[in-house]
Tab-separated table of C-alpha atoms in Angstrom:
chain	number	residue	atom	x	y	z
A	1	MET	CA	67.689	-99.723	51.070
A	2	ARG	CA	69.225	-97.493	53.718
A	3	ARG	CA	72.200	-97.680	55.984
A	4	ALA	CA	70.977	-97.186	59.534
A	5	GLY	CA	73.135	-95.377	62.007
A	6	ARG	CA	75.073	-93.287	59.460
A	7	ASP	CA	77.896	-91.061	60.674
A	8	LEU	CA	76.543	-87.959	62.363
A	9	ALA	CA	79.928	-86.376	63.011
A	10	ARG	CA	79.422	-82.657	63.274
A	11	PRO	CA	81.379	-80.688	60.658
A	12	SER	CA	83.797	-78.012	61.787
A	13	ASP	CA	83.066	-75.742	58.815
A	14	PRO	CA	79.307	-75.428	58.340
A	15	ARG	CA	79.689	-73.405	55.121
A	16	THR	CA	81.615	-76.085	53.225
A	17	THR	CA	80.943	-79.464	54.832
A	18	ALA	CA	77.491	-78.913	56.311
A	19	TRP	CA	75.059	-81.805	56.183
A	20	TRP	CA	72.168	-79.522	55.330
A	21	ARG	CA	73.382	-78.341	51.901
A	22	ASP	CA	71.653	-81.222	50.093
A	23	ALA	CA	69.461	-82.580	52.907
A	24	VAL	CA	65.913	-83.845	52.460
A	25	CYS	CA	64.057	-82.639	55.548
A	26	TYR	CA	60.691	-84.194	56.379
A	27	GLU	CA	58.270	-81.883	58.177
A	28	VAL	CA	56.252	-83.688	60.837
A	29	PHE	CA	53.090	-81.966	62.007
A	30	VAL	CA	53.399	-83.310	65.542
A	31	ARG	CA	49.699	-83.476	66.440
A	32	SER	CA	48.893	-85.387	63.240
A	33	PHE	CA	51.683	-87.922	62.792
A	34	ALA	CA	51.144	-90.732	65.306
A	35	ASP	CA	49.235	-90.960	68.604
A	36	PHE	CA	51.068	-93.056	71.195
A	37	ASP	CA	48.944	-92.530	74.301
A	38	GLY	CA	45.546	-93.000	72.659
A	39	ASP	CA	44.000	-89.583	73.290
A	40	GLY	CA	43.428	-88.806	69.608
A	41	VAL	CA	46.303	-86.318	69.410
A	42	GLY	CA	49.659	-87.105	67.830
A	43	ASP	CA	52.598	-86.820	70.219
A	44	LEU	CA	56.363	-87.083	70.506
A	45	GLU	CA	56.283	-90.726	71.576
A	46	GLY	CA	54.247	-91.449	68.469
A	47	ILE	CA	56.983	-89.913	66.314
A	48	ARG	CA	59.609	-91.847	68.217
A	49	GLY	CA	57.726	-95.056	67.432
A	50	ARG	CA	57.655	-94.209	63.716
A	51	LEU	CA	61.316	-93.308	63.253
A	52	GLY	CA	61.791	-96.621	61.467
A	53	TYR	CA	59.360	-95.447	58.807
A	54	LEU	CA	61.312	-92.232	58.248
A	55	ASP	CA	64.517	-94.239	57.979
A	56	LEU	CA	62.841	-96.575	55.491
A	57	LEU	CA	61.556	-93.616	53.494
A	58	GLY	CA	65.077	-92.317	53.128
A	59	VAL	CA	64.962	-88.727	54.351
A	60	SER	CA	67.987	-87.218	56.071
A	61	ALA	CA	66.319	-84.980	58.651
A	62	VAL	CA	63.030	-84.544	60.468
A	63	ARG	CA	61.536	-81.152	61.257
A	64	LEU	CA	59.135	-80.961	64.202
A	65	THR	CA	56.355	-78.385	64.303
A	66	PRO	CA	55.919	-76.685	67.717
A	67	PHE	CA	55.510	-79.060	70.658
A	68	TYR	CA	55.837	-76.388	73.352
A	69	LEU	CA	53.379	-75.258	76.002
A	70	SER	CA	50.502	-73.662	74.114
A	71	PRO	CA	46.761	-72.984	74.396
A	72	MET	CA	46.548	-74.215	70.783
A	73	ALA	CA	44.820	-71.181	69.297
A	74	ASP	CA	47.117	-71.644	66.268
A	75	ASP	CA	48.029	-75.351	66.396
A	76	GLY	CA	51.027	-74.678	68.631
A	77	TYR	CA	52.487	-71.651	66.862
A	78	ASP	CA	51.009	-69.608	69.719
A	79	ILE	CA	53.672	-70.441	72.277
A	80	ALA	CA	53.088	-69.794	75.968
A	81	GLY	CA	56.197	-71.615	77.210
A	82	PRO	CA	59.000	-71.962	74.624
A	83	ARG	CA	61.238	-73.972	76.965
A	84	ALA	CA	58.508	-76.326	78.156
A	85	VAL	CA	56.853	-79.263	76.401
A	86	ASP	CA	53.071	-79.304	76.195
A	87	PRO	CA	52.045	-82.248	78.420
A	88	VAL	CA	49.562	-83.390	75.769
A	89	LEU	CA	52.530	-84.013	73.462
A	90	GLY	CA	55.190	-85.322	75.859
A	91	ASN	CA	57.910	-84.045	78.160
A	92	LEU	CA	61.593	-83.141	78.118
A	93	ASP	CA	62.638	-86.767	78.579
A	94	THR	CA	60.618	-87.685	75.488
A	95	VAL	CA	62.391	-85.005	73.482
A	96	GLY	CA	65.762	-86.313	74.630
A	97	SER	CA	64.899	-89.891	73.713
A	98	LEU	CA	63.474	-88.840	70.346
A	99	VAL	CA	66.605	-86.867	69.437
A	100	ALA	CA	68.951	-89.638	70.566
A	101	GLU	CA	67.073	-92.355	68.675
A	102	ALA	CA	66.765	-90.204	65.566
A	103	HIS	CA	70.530	-89.687	65.604
A	104	ALA	CA	71.070	-93.414	66.027
A	105	ALA	CA	68.967	-93.945	62.889
A	106	GLY	CA	70.990	-91.401	60.931
A	107	LEU	CA	68.369	-88.645	61.116
A	108	ARG	CA	68.970	-85.034	62.085
A	109	VAL	CA	66.305	-83.190	64.096
A	110	VAL	CA	65.251	-79.608	63.313
A	111	ILE	CA	62.669	-77.793	65.432
A	112	ASP	CA	60.254	-74.991	64.620
A	113	LEU	CA	60.569	-71.856	66.739
A	114	VAL	CA	58.620	-68.589	66.668
A	115	ALA	CA	60.409	-65.282	67.241
A	116	ASN	CA	57.771	-62.886	65.926
A	117	HIS	CA	55.183	-63.350	68.676
A	118	THR	CA	54.084	-65.222	71.764
A	119	SER	CA	50.753	-66.585	72.876
A	120	ASP	CA	48.475	-64.158	74.671
A	121	LYS	CA	48.656	-66.729	77.513
A	122	HIS	CA	52.417	-66.196	77.907
A	123	THR	CA	53.275	-64.774	81.338
A	124	TRP	CA	54.920	-61.804	79.641
A	125	PHE	CA	51.677	-60.783	78.007
A	126	ALA	CA	49.684	-61.236	81.211
A	127	ASP	CA	52.226	-58.975	82.905
A	128	ALA	CA	51.904	-56.444	80.106
A	129	LEU	CA	48.113	-56.267	80.388
A	130	ALA	CA	48.422	-55.765	84.133
A	131	ALA	CA	51.085	-53.044	83.795
A	132	ALA	CA	50.689	-49.370	82.979
A	133	PRO	CA	51.253	-47.785	79.561
A	134	GLY	CA	54.941	-47.087	79.013
A	135	SER	CA	56.031	-49.789	81.457
A	136	PRO	CA	58.900	-52.228	80.757
A	137	GLU	CA	56.358	-55.054	80.654
A	138	ARG	CA	54.533	-53.396	77.774
A	139	GLY	CA	57.835	-52.577	76.109
A	140	ARG	CA	58.272	-56.253	75.213
A	141	TYR	CA	55.318	-55.941	72.845
A	142	HIS	CA	53.881	-53.227	70.593
A	143	PHE	CA	51.413	-51.281	72.747
A	144	LEU	CA	50.335	-47.892	71.370
A	145	ASP	CA	47.680	-45.271	71.960
A	146	GLY	CA	44.945	-45.231	69.386
A	147	ARG	CA	43.943	-42.544	66.936
A	148	GLY	CA	40.767	-40.520	67.035
A	149	GLU	CA	39.480	-38.080	69.623
A	150	ASN	CA	39.469	-40.655	72.414
A	151	GLY	CA	41.940	-43.183	71.021
A	152	GLU	CA	39.052	-45.288	69.748
A	153	LEU	CA	40.706	-46.027	66.394
A	154	PRO	CA	43.662	-48.410	65.897
A	155	PRO	CA	47.125	-46.819	65.646
A	156	ASN	CA	47.326	-47.518	61.906
A	157	ASP	CA	45.534	-49.301	59.054
A	158	TRP	CA	47.377	-52.608	59.276
A	159	ARG	CA	45.527	-55.878	58.785
A	160	ALA	CA	46.497	-59.234	60.220
A	161	ASP	CA	47.804	-62.023	58.011
A	162	ASP	CA	44.324	-63.574	57.882
A	163	GLY	CA	42.731	-60.313	56.747
A	164	GLY	CA	41.277	-59.359	60.130
A	165	PRO	CA	42.313	-56.398	62.287
A	166	ALA	CA	45.994	-56.297	63.291
A	167	TRP	CA	45.218	-54.425	66.539
A	168	SER	CA	43.174	-55.228	69.637
A	169	ARG	CA	42.359	-52.836	72.453
A	170	ALA	CA	43.372	-53.498	76.036
A	171	ALA	CA	41.078	-52.634	78.949
A	172	ASP	CA	42.902	-49.345	79.648
A	173	GLY	CA	42.455	-48.136	76.068
A	174	GLN	CA	45.848	-48.858	74.529
A	175	TRP	CA	46.111	-51.135	71.495
A	176	TYR	CA	48.440	-54.083	70.949
A	177	LEU	CA	49.727	-55.411	67.604
A	178	HIS	CA	49.098	-58.977	66.424
A	179	LEU	CA	49.933	-59.699	62.800
A	180	PHE	CA	48.781	-63.326	63.131
A	181	GLY	CA	45.627	-62.860	65.190
A	182	PRO	CA	44.695	-61.528	68.648
A	183	GLY	CA	45.958	-64.694	70.383
A	184	THR	CA	49.512	-64.063	69.144
A	185	PRO	CA	50.738	-60.581	70.161
A	186	ASP	CA	53.841	-59.428	68.288
A	187	LEU	CA	57.067	-59.074	70.235
A	188	ASN	CA	59.058	-55.855	70.126
A	189	TRP	CA	62.593	-56.867	69.145
A	190	ALA	CA	63.864	-53.381	69.958
A	191	ASP	CA	63.633	-54.487	73.596
A	192	PRO	CA	66.924	-56.224	74.595
A	193	GLU	CA	65.063	-58.606	76.890
A	194	VAL	CA	63.243	-60.094	73.901
A	195	HIS	CA	66.506	-61.038	72.225
A	196	ALA	CA	68.034	-62.309	75.476
A	197	ASP	CA	65.064	-64.564	76.145
A	198	PHE	CA	65.063	-65.967	72.614
A	199	GLU	CA	68.762	-66.713	72.946
A	200	ARG	CA	67.989	-68.672	76.118
A	201	THR	CA	65.398	-70.651	74.169
A	202	LEU	CA	67.829	-71.385	71.329
A	203	ARG	CA	70.530	-72.615	73.660
A	204	PHE	CA	68.044	-74.603	75.734
A	205	TRP	CA	67.152	-76.804	72.756
A	206	LEU	CA	70.505	-76.854	70.988
A	207	ASP	CA	72.144	-77.976	74.214
A	208	ARG	CA	69.713	-80.894	74.167
A	209	GLY	CA	71.074	-82.076	70.836
A	210	VAL	CA	68.718	-80.708	68.197
A	211	ASP	CA	70.418	-80.081	64.869
A	212	GLY	CA	68.860	-76.811	63.860
A	213	VAL	CA	66.041	-74.314	63.957
A	214	HIS	CA	63.344	-73.537	61.434
A	215	LEU	CA	62.113	-70.030	62.187
A	216	ALA	CA	58.447	-69.312	61.539
A	217	ALA	CA	57.560	-65.926	60.011
A	218	ALA	CA	61.199	-65.285	59.160
A	219	SER	CA	60.496	-61.926	57.520
A	220	GLY	CA	58.607	-60.628	60.556
A	221	MET	CA	60.044	-59.471	63.901
A	222	ALA	CA	61.056	-56.002	62.620
A	223	LYS	CA	58.469	-53.502	61.451
A	224	THR	CA	59.015	-50.358	59.397
A	225	PRO	CA	59.990	-47.578	61.848
A	226	GLY	CA	57.060	-45.419	62.839
A	227	LEU	CA	54.575	-48.168	61.847
A	228	PRO	CA	53.238	-46.144	58.882
A	229	ASP	CA	49.911	-46.865	57.222
A	230	VAL	CA	50.103	-49.432	54.425
A	231	GLU	CA	48.523	-47.049	51.934
A	232	LEU	CA	51.269	-44.490	52.608
A	233	SER	CA	54.122	-46.992	52.276
A	234	GLY	CA	55.967	-47.989	49.157
A	235	ALA	CA	56.145	-51.583	50.439
A	236	ASP	CA	54.373	-53.672	53.058
A	237	PRO	CA	55.569	-52.121	56.347
A	238	ARG	CA	54.582	-55.204	58.350
A	239	PHE	CA	57.127	-57.639	56.883
A	240	ASP	CA	60.613	-57.668	55.358
A	241	ALA	CA	61.681	-54.416	56.997
A	242	ASP	CA	65.418	-53.762	56.834
A	243	GLY	CA	65.740	-54.189	60.592
A	244	VAL	CA	64.845	-57.880	60.384
A	245	HIS	CA	68.372	-58.615	59.158
A	246	ASP	CA	69.907	-57.286	62.357
A	247	ILE	CA	67.738	-59.767	64.231
A	248	HIS	CA	68.756	-62.674	62.015
A	249	GLN	CA	72.401	-61.758	62.499
A	250	LYS	CA	71.960	-61.870	66.268
A	251	ILE	CA	70.291	-65.271	66.049
A	252	ARG	CA	72.944	-66.575	63.663
A	253	LYS	CA	75.703	-65.604	66.110
A	254	VAL	CA	74.107	-67.974	68.601
A	255	LEU	CA	73.753	-70.749	66.012
A	256	ASP	CA	77.387	-70.372	65.021
A	257	THR	CA	78.413	-71.496	68.499
A	258	TYR	CA	76.840	-74.857	67.544
A	259	PRO	CA	78.714	-75.697	64.311
A	260	HIS	CA	76.530	-78.706	63.541
A	261	ALA	CA	73.300	-76.693	63.579
A	262	VAL	CA	71.357	-75.244	60.655
A	263	TYR	CA	69.298	-72.046	60.631
A	264	VAL	CA	66.352	-72.162	58.214
A	265	GLY	CA	63.512	-69.803	57.353
A	266	GLU	CA	60.941	-69.004	54.680
A	267	PRO	CA	61.122	-65.266	53.929
A	268	ALA	CA	57.822	-63.892	52.669
A	269	THR	CA	59.146	-61.913	49.725
A	270	THR	CA	59.208	-62.568	45.986
A	271	ASP	CA	61.790	-59.856	45.317
A	272	GLU	CA	64.984	-61.715	44.353
A	273	ALA	CA	67.395	-59.116	45.684
A	274	ARG	CA	65.604	-58.819	49.028
A	275	PHE	CA	65.249	-62.608	49.322
A	276	ALA	CA	68.989	-63.055	48.761
A	277	ARG	CA	69.761	-60.800	51.733
A	278	TYR	CA	68.386	-63.491	54.063
A	279	VAL	CA	71.099	-65.967	53.053
A	280	ARG	CA	74.099	-63.726	53.416
A	281	PRO	CA	76.925	-65.487	55.307
A	282	ASP	CA	75.820	-64.113	58.675
A	283	GLU	CA	72.074	-64.797	58.401
A	284	LEU	CA	70.082	-67.924	57.440
A	285	HIS	CA	71.930	-70.994	56.229
A	286	LEU	CA	68.901	-71.910	54.119
A	287	ALA	CA	65.951	-69.863	52.899
A	288	VAL	CA	63.126	-71.955	51.458
A	289	ASP	CA	61.888	-70.340	48.251
A	290	PRO	CA	58.061	-70.274	48.346
A	291	ARG	CA	57.552	-69.603	44.635
A	292	LEU	CA	57.830	-73.146	43.289
A	293	ALA	CA	54.952	-74.290	45.504
A	294	HIS	CA	52.741	-71.576	44.019
A	295	THR	CA	53.664	-72.189	40.378
A	296	PRO	CA	51.034	-73.853	38.151
A	297	PHE	CA	51.701	-77.185	36.458
A	298	ASP	CA	53.112	-75.678	33.291
A	299	ALA	CA	56.589	-76.445	32.004
A	300	ASP	CA	57.466	-72.868	31.043
A	301	ALA	CA	56.235	-71.427	34.338
A	302	LEU	CA	58.005	-74.122	36.348
A	303	GLN	CA	61.265	-73.656	34.456
A	304	ALA	CA	61.120	-69.911	35.058
A	305	SER	CA	60.441	-70.465	38.768
A	306	ILE	CA	63.386	-72.863	39.099
A	307	GLU	CA	65.694	-70.506	37.228
A	308	ARG	CA	64.679	-67.613	39.485
A	309	GLY	CA	65.281	-69.752	42.561
A	310	LEU	CA	68.755	-70.704	41.397
A	311	ASP	CA	69.653	-67.178	40.326
A	312	THR	CA	68.450	-65.696	43.617
A	313	VAL	CA	71.024	-67.548	45.718
A	314	ALA	CA	73.724	-67.963	43.053
A	315	ARG	CA	76.016	-65.293	44.486
A	316	THR	CA	75.321	-65.854	48.180
A	317	GLY	CA	77.227	-69.078	48.868
A	318	SER	CA	73.997	-70.650	50.128
A	319	PRO	CA	72.441	-73.587	48.281
A	320	PRO	CA	68.861	-73.267	47.054
A	321	ALA	CA	66.149	-74.734	49.268
A	322	TRP	CA	62.945	-76.062	47.716
A	323	ALA	CA	59.489	-77.189	48.822
A	324	LEU	CA	56.170	-77.989	47.161
A	325	ALA	CA	54.065	-78.707	50.236
A	326	GLY	CA	53.570	-77.601	53.820
A	327	HIS	CA	51.059	-77.443	56.645
A	328	ASP	CA	49.487	-74.220	55.314
A	329	LEU	CA	48.880	-75.460	51.751
A	330	PRO	CA	46.262	-77.835	50.284
A	331	ARG	CA	47.567	-81.251	49.317
A	332	LEU	CA	49.506	-81.476	46.036
A	333	GLU	CA	46.943	-83.698	44.333
A	334	THR	CA	44.241	-81.116	45.015
A	335	ARG	CA	46.349	-78.161	43.879
A	336	TYR	CA	47.255	-79.874	40.615
A	337	GLY	CA	43.667	-80.507	39.546
A	338	GLY	CA	42.404	-83.361	41.707
A	339	GLY	CA	41.649	-86.992	40.963
A	340	GLU	CA	43.936	-89.216	38.903
A	341	ARG	CA	45.248	-86.266	36.901
A	342	GLY	CA	46.157	-84.351	40.032
A	343	LEU	CA	47.927	-87.379	41.503
A	344	ASN	CA	49.876	-87.990	38.284
A	345	ARG	CA	51.030	-84.384	38.298
A	346	ALA	CA	51.981	-84.567	41.973
A	347	ARG	CA	54.079	-87.685	41.258
A	348	ALA	CA	55.773	-85.928	38.359
A	349	MET	CA	56.569	-82.915	40.511
A	350	ALA	CA	58.134	-85.196	43.128
A	351	LEU	CA	60.841	-86.077	40.594
A	352	VAL	CA	61.235	-82.452	39.516
A	353	LEU	CA	61.686	-81.441	43.163
A	354	LEU	CA	63.995	-84.233	44.255
A	355	GLY	CA	66.151	-83.907	41.151
A	356	LEU	CA	67.088	-80.297	41.905
A	357	PRO	CA	70.399	-79.337	43.519
A	358	GLY	CA	70.258	-77.994	47.051
A	359	ALA	CA	68.093	-78.825	50.054
A	360	VAL	CA	64.526	-80.116	49.851
A	361	SER	CA	61.652	-80.009	52.317
A	362	LEU	CA	58.880	-82.629	52.258
A	363	TYR	CA	55.655	-82.461	54.252
A	364	ASN	CA	54.284	-85.521	56.036
A	365	GLY	CA	51.840	-87.379	53.805
A	366	GLU	CA	53.240	-85.876	50.609
A	367	GLU	CA	54.931	-89.207	49.930
A	368	LEU	CA	51.558	-90.982	50.190
A	369	GLY	CA	49.802	-88.868	47.577
A	370	LEU	CA	47.178	-87.744	50.092
A	371	THR	CA	44.232	-85.837	48.693
A	372	GLY	CA	42.043	-82.903	49.658
A	373	ALA	CA	42.307	-79.639	51.556
A	374	PRO	CA	42.714	-80.886	55.192
A	375	THR	CA	46.483	-80.647	55.127
A	376	ARG	CA	46.785	-81.106	58.885
A	377	ALA	CA	44.658	-84.259	59.033
A	378	PRO	CA	46.391	-87.235	60.710
A	379	ILE	CA	48.551	-89.629	58.712
A	380	PRO	CA	46.835	-92.896	57.669
A	381	TRP	CA	49.023	-95.841	58.631
A	382	GLU	CA	46.998	-99.022	58.203
A	383	GLY	CA	43.547	-100.573	57.972
A	384	ASN	CA	40.477	-99.712	55.939
A	385	THR	CA	38.650	-97.169	58.064
A	386	PRO	CA	39.573	-93.986	59.955
A	387	PRO	CA	41.663	-93.354	61.975
A	388	TYR	CA	43.778	-95.858	59.999
A	389	GLY	CA	46.073	-96.779	62.879
A	390	PHE	CA	46.855	-93.182	63.790
A	391	SER	CA	45.248	-93.605	67.226
A	392	ALA	CA	43.633	-96.264	69.374
A	393	LEU	CA	40.615	-93.966	69.585
A	394	PRO	CA	37.991	-94.279	66.850
A	395	GLY	CA	38.433	-90.571	66.145
A	396	ALA	CA	41.193	-87.982	66.193
A	397	TRP	CA	41.675	-84.290	66.962
A	398	GLU	CA	41.186	-83.572	63.237
A	399	SER	CA	38.911	-85.655	61.018
A	400	ILE	CA	40.518	-88.096	58.580
A	401	PRO	CA	38.923	-88.536	55.129
A	402	ALA	CA	37.095	-91.813	54.706
A	403	ALA	CA	38.474	-92.028	51.146
A	404	TRP	CA	42.074	-92.454	52.334
A	405	ALA	CA	42.038	-96.264	52.666
A	406	PRO	CA	44.052	-96.750	49.422
A	407	PHE	CA	46.631	-94.222	50.610
A	408	THR	CA	47.713	-95.826	53.887
A	409	VAL	CA	51.357	-96.695	54.444
A	410	GLU	CA	50.345	-100.346	54.759
A	411	ALA	CA	48.518	-100.341	51.411
A	412	GLN	CA	51.423	-98.730	49.567
A	413	LEU	CA	54.516	-100.163	51.185
A	414	GLU	CA	54.834	-103.337	49.087
A	415	ASP	CA	53.199	-101.905	45.948
A	416	GLU	CA	56.022	-101.022	43.568
A	417	ALA	CA	53.705	-98.728	41.578
A	418	SER	CA	52.583	-96.723	44.622
A	419	THR	CA	53.453	-93.122	45.333
A	420	LEU	CA	55.259	-94.175	48.507
A	421	SER	CA	57.440	-96.580	46.508
A	422	LEU	CA	58.163	-93.809	44.009
A	423	TYR	CA	59.401	-91.520	46.784
A	424	ARG	CA	61.444	-94.280	48.419
A	425	ARG	CA	63.191	-95.120	45.152
A	426	ALA	CA	63.709	-91.437	44.316
A	427	LEU	CA	65.246	-90.710	47.708
A	428	GLU	CA	67.506	-93.752	47.449
A	429	LEU	CA	68.772	-92.648	44.043
A	430	ARG	CA	69.227	-89.050	45.186
A	431	ARG	CA	71.330	-90.238	48.105
A	432	ASP	CA	73.435	-92.916	46.425
A	433	HIS	CA	73.602	-92.448	42.643
A	434	PRO	CA	76.501	-90.483	41.111
A	435	ALA	CA	74.064	-88.782	38.704
A	436	PHE	CA	73.136	-86.361	41.492
A	437	GLU	CA	76.613	-84.940	41.984
A	438	GLY	CA	77.126	-81.227	41.464
A	439	GLU	CA	75.147	-78.041	41.993
A	440	GLU	CA	75.062	-76.770	38.394
A	441	LEU	CA	71.920	-77.018	36.248
A	442	GLU	CA	71.577	-76.662	32.488
A	443	TRP	CA	68.481	-76.810	30.293
A	444	TYR	CA	67.885	-78.963	27.226
A	445	GLY	CA	65.720	-78.043	24.279
A	446	ALA	CA	62.326	-79.712	24.724
A	447	PRO	CA	58.967	-79.978	22.899
A	448	PRO	CA	56.255	-77.398	23.729
A	449	GLY	CA	54.804	-78.023	27.191
A	450	CYS	CA	57.941	-79.839	28.342
A	451	PHE	CA	61.337	-79.194	29.868
A	452	ALA	CA	64.486	-81.138	30.609
A	453	TYR	CA	67.264	-80.098	32.957
A	454	ARG	CA	70.646	-81.749	33.518
A	455	ARG	CA	72.687	-81.801	36.721
A	456	SER	CA	76.396	-81.188	36.275
A	457	PRO	CA	78.813	-82.847	36.608
A	458	GLY	CA	76.774	-85.897	37.726
A	459	GLY	CA	74.687	-86.179	34.569
A	460	LEU	CA	71.148	-86.607	35.938
A	461	ILE	CA	68.496	-85.549	33.413
A	462	CYS	CA	64.988	-84.723	34.630
A	463	ALA	CA	62.367	-84.517	31.877
A	464	LEU	CA	58.863	-83.174	32.565
A	465	ASN	CA	55.856	-83.381	30.250
A	466	THR	CA	53.014	-80.990	31.071
A	467	SER	CA	51.491	-81.314	27.607
A	468	ALA	CA	48.515	-83.488	26.689
A	469	ALA	CA	50.384	-86.129	24.654
A	470	PRO	CA	53.382	-88.434	25.061
A	471	VAL	CA	56.757	-87.015	23.977
A	472	PRO	CA	60.201	-88.479	23.252
A	473	VAL	CA	62.542	-88.719	26.224
A	474	PRO	CA	66.092	-87.374	26.097
A	475	ARG	CA	68.933	-89.765	25.446
A	476	GLY	CA	70.110	-91.672	28.508
A	477	ASP	CA	69.464	-94.639	30.769
A	478	VAL	CA	66.078	-94.389	32.509
A	479	LEU	CA	66.553	-94.406	36.266
A	480	LEU	CA	62.969	-93.730	37.354
A	481	ALA	CA	59.684	-92.460	35.921
A	482	SER	CA	56.540	-91.210	37.607
A	483	ALA	CA	54.438	-93.136	35.050
A	484	ALA	CA	55.264	-95.990	32.710
A	485	LEU	CA	56.806	-94.917	29.430
A	486	VAL	CA	54.472	-95.278	26.424
A	487	GLU	CA	56.440	-97.070	23.693
A	488	GLY	CA	59.556	-95.372	24.958
A	489	ARG	CA	57.851	-91.978	25.215
A	490	LEU	CA	57.115	-89.907	28.327
A	491	ALA	CA	53.404	-89.864	29.167
A	492	ALA	CA	51.403	-86.690	29.660
A	493	ASP	CA	51.558	-85.302	33.204
A	494	ALA	CA	54.679	-87.316	33.923
A	495	ALA	CA	58.383	-86.921	34.644
A	496	ALA	CA	61.391	-89.202	34.299
A	497	TRP	CA	64.980	-89.342	35.491
A	498	LEU	CA	67.624	-90.426	33.023
A	499	TRP	CA	71.391	-90.618	33.268
A	500	LEU	CA	74.131	-89.799	30.829
A	501	ALA	CA	77.411	-90.678	32.475
A	502	PRO	CA	79.904	-87.804	32.237
């Protein structure tokens, strides 16, 4: 199905020949993918041992969630040592071997990094707590005096991303900002040392061969000057402040010294004009549009979301970047209604997603049709009972649903009707079939509750039926369908790929 060891020559012009423009990047939640050393926690050696599966699946890149030194208050996104590997997950030699073997299998490697905050166990933050107000150590973060007669009130009315307080008080009475919880104090990017240290981190990993960076909280880092109260601001002063673009430009200058590398983020804004600013030529290469993942299973709503995504980046020179799933969202089957209906809809949306022009992000387990809300639960590989080959231990760091026996890789691999087989065939066609050529998209007329788009000039047609009854399919040769056609008609809650040769 797949040609191992494909050419990984690094392009000299990343804007025109870059590998990432139509890549399918598979997000691996490191602690939940595969446990090599038998301690119940997924690790880098476990991923290394499963590279053959990713090659068989047919993705073009793998994205690793944080594997750095961390107290794990936020599953690794609270980083205490950004240039050190958490010993529970591996070491620098493991990273080197993983990158080298991924490249040998034709896979690029993208890593998650966090620029908005550190762990409260980072040496910088320990130094800040020990230093006096106004000191250089505190200048790396946002430490402010409180309001009220004795400074007993937080500096402003901001809330953290989880709805809790965005400020905590230090022992000497000052308050520090933490938009993602008290264990992750926000960095102050106005301090030159913050940028210099992040540049060291970027170069540390890029020099070790990684192929790009996915930046968490890409619309953070800069806050509205003066940190005004939310209720007095015309927009959310915590995120998407104008100053964030200066920071992205500084980061991009570093990335541009590694022409093979991609810079990716997920800006937290639904404003098209503001979103487009993130993919100007000197900022992100790719900005993953979050709206499609939050769109209900309705043809009109989905068409509108796709059109907005295409229009947003149309004049930027950047390709669109799409995703339906991720480590912070419930599984697709659950979000689309649960049970057989939810799974059918998730399979249909796989074809909608993978048929679109641009880059695509998949989340580990999406290709298995996994169910339920525990998105970070370990991947089921084989067997009939948990942990399904994930670990030699009978348990794992996160519980695995007992109902996942039919969803293991082993159970689905040779079943041509399985969700895994659907993804494998879809990825093979996307990679090799001429129908997928071109970045233009046009819409066909379709029955109520349906849509059909056509890629140009390749000729791929993707038809989606979100209505309750079978509908006629457009003219063309059927390449793949998420459910069997019913007397030549597309079933409810299904999608199909067809081809009209140009």
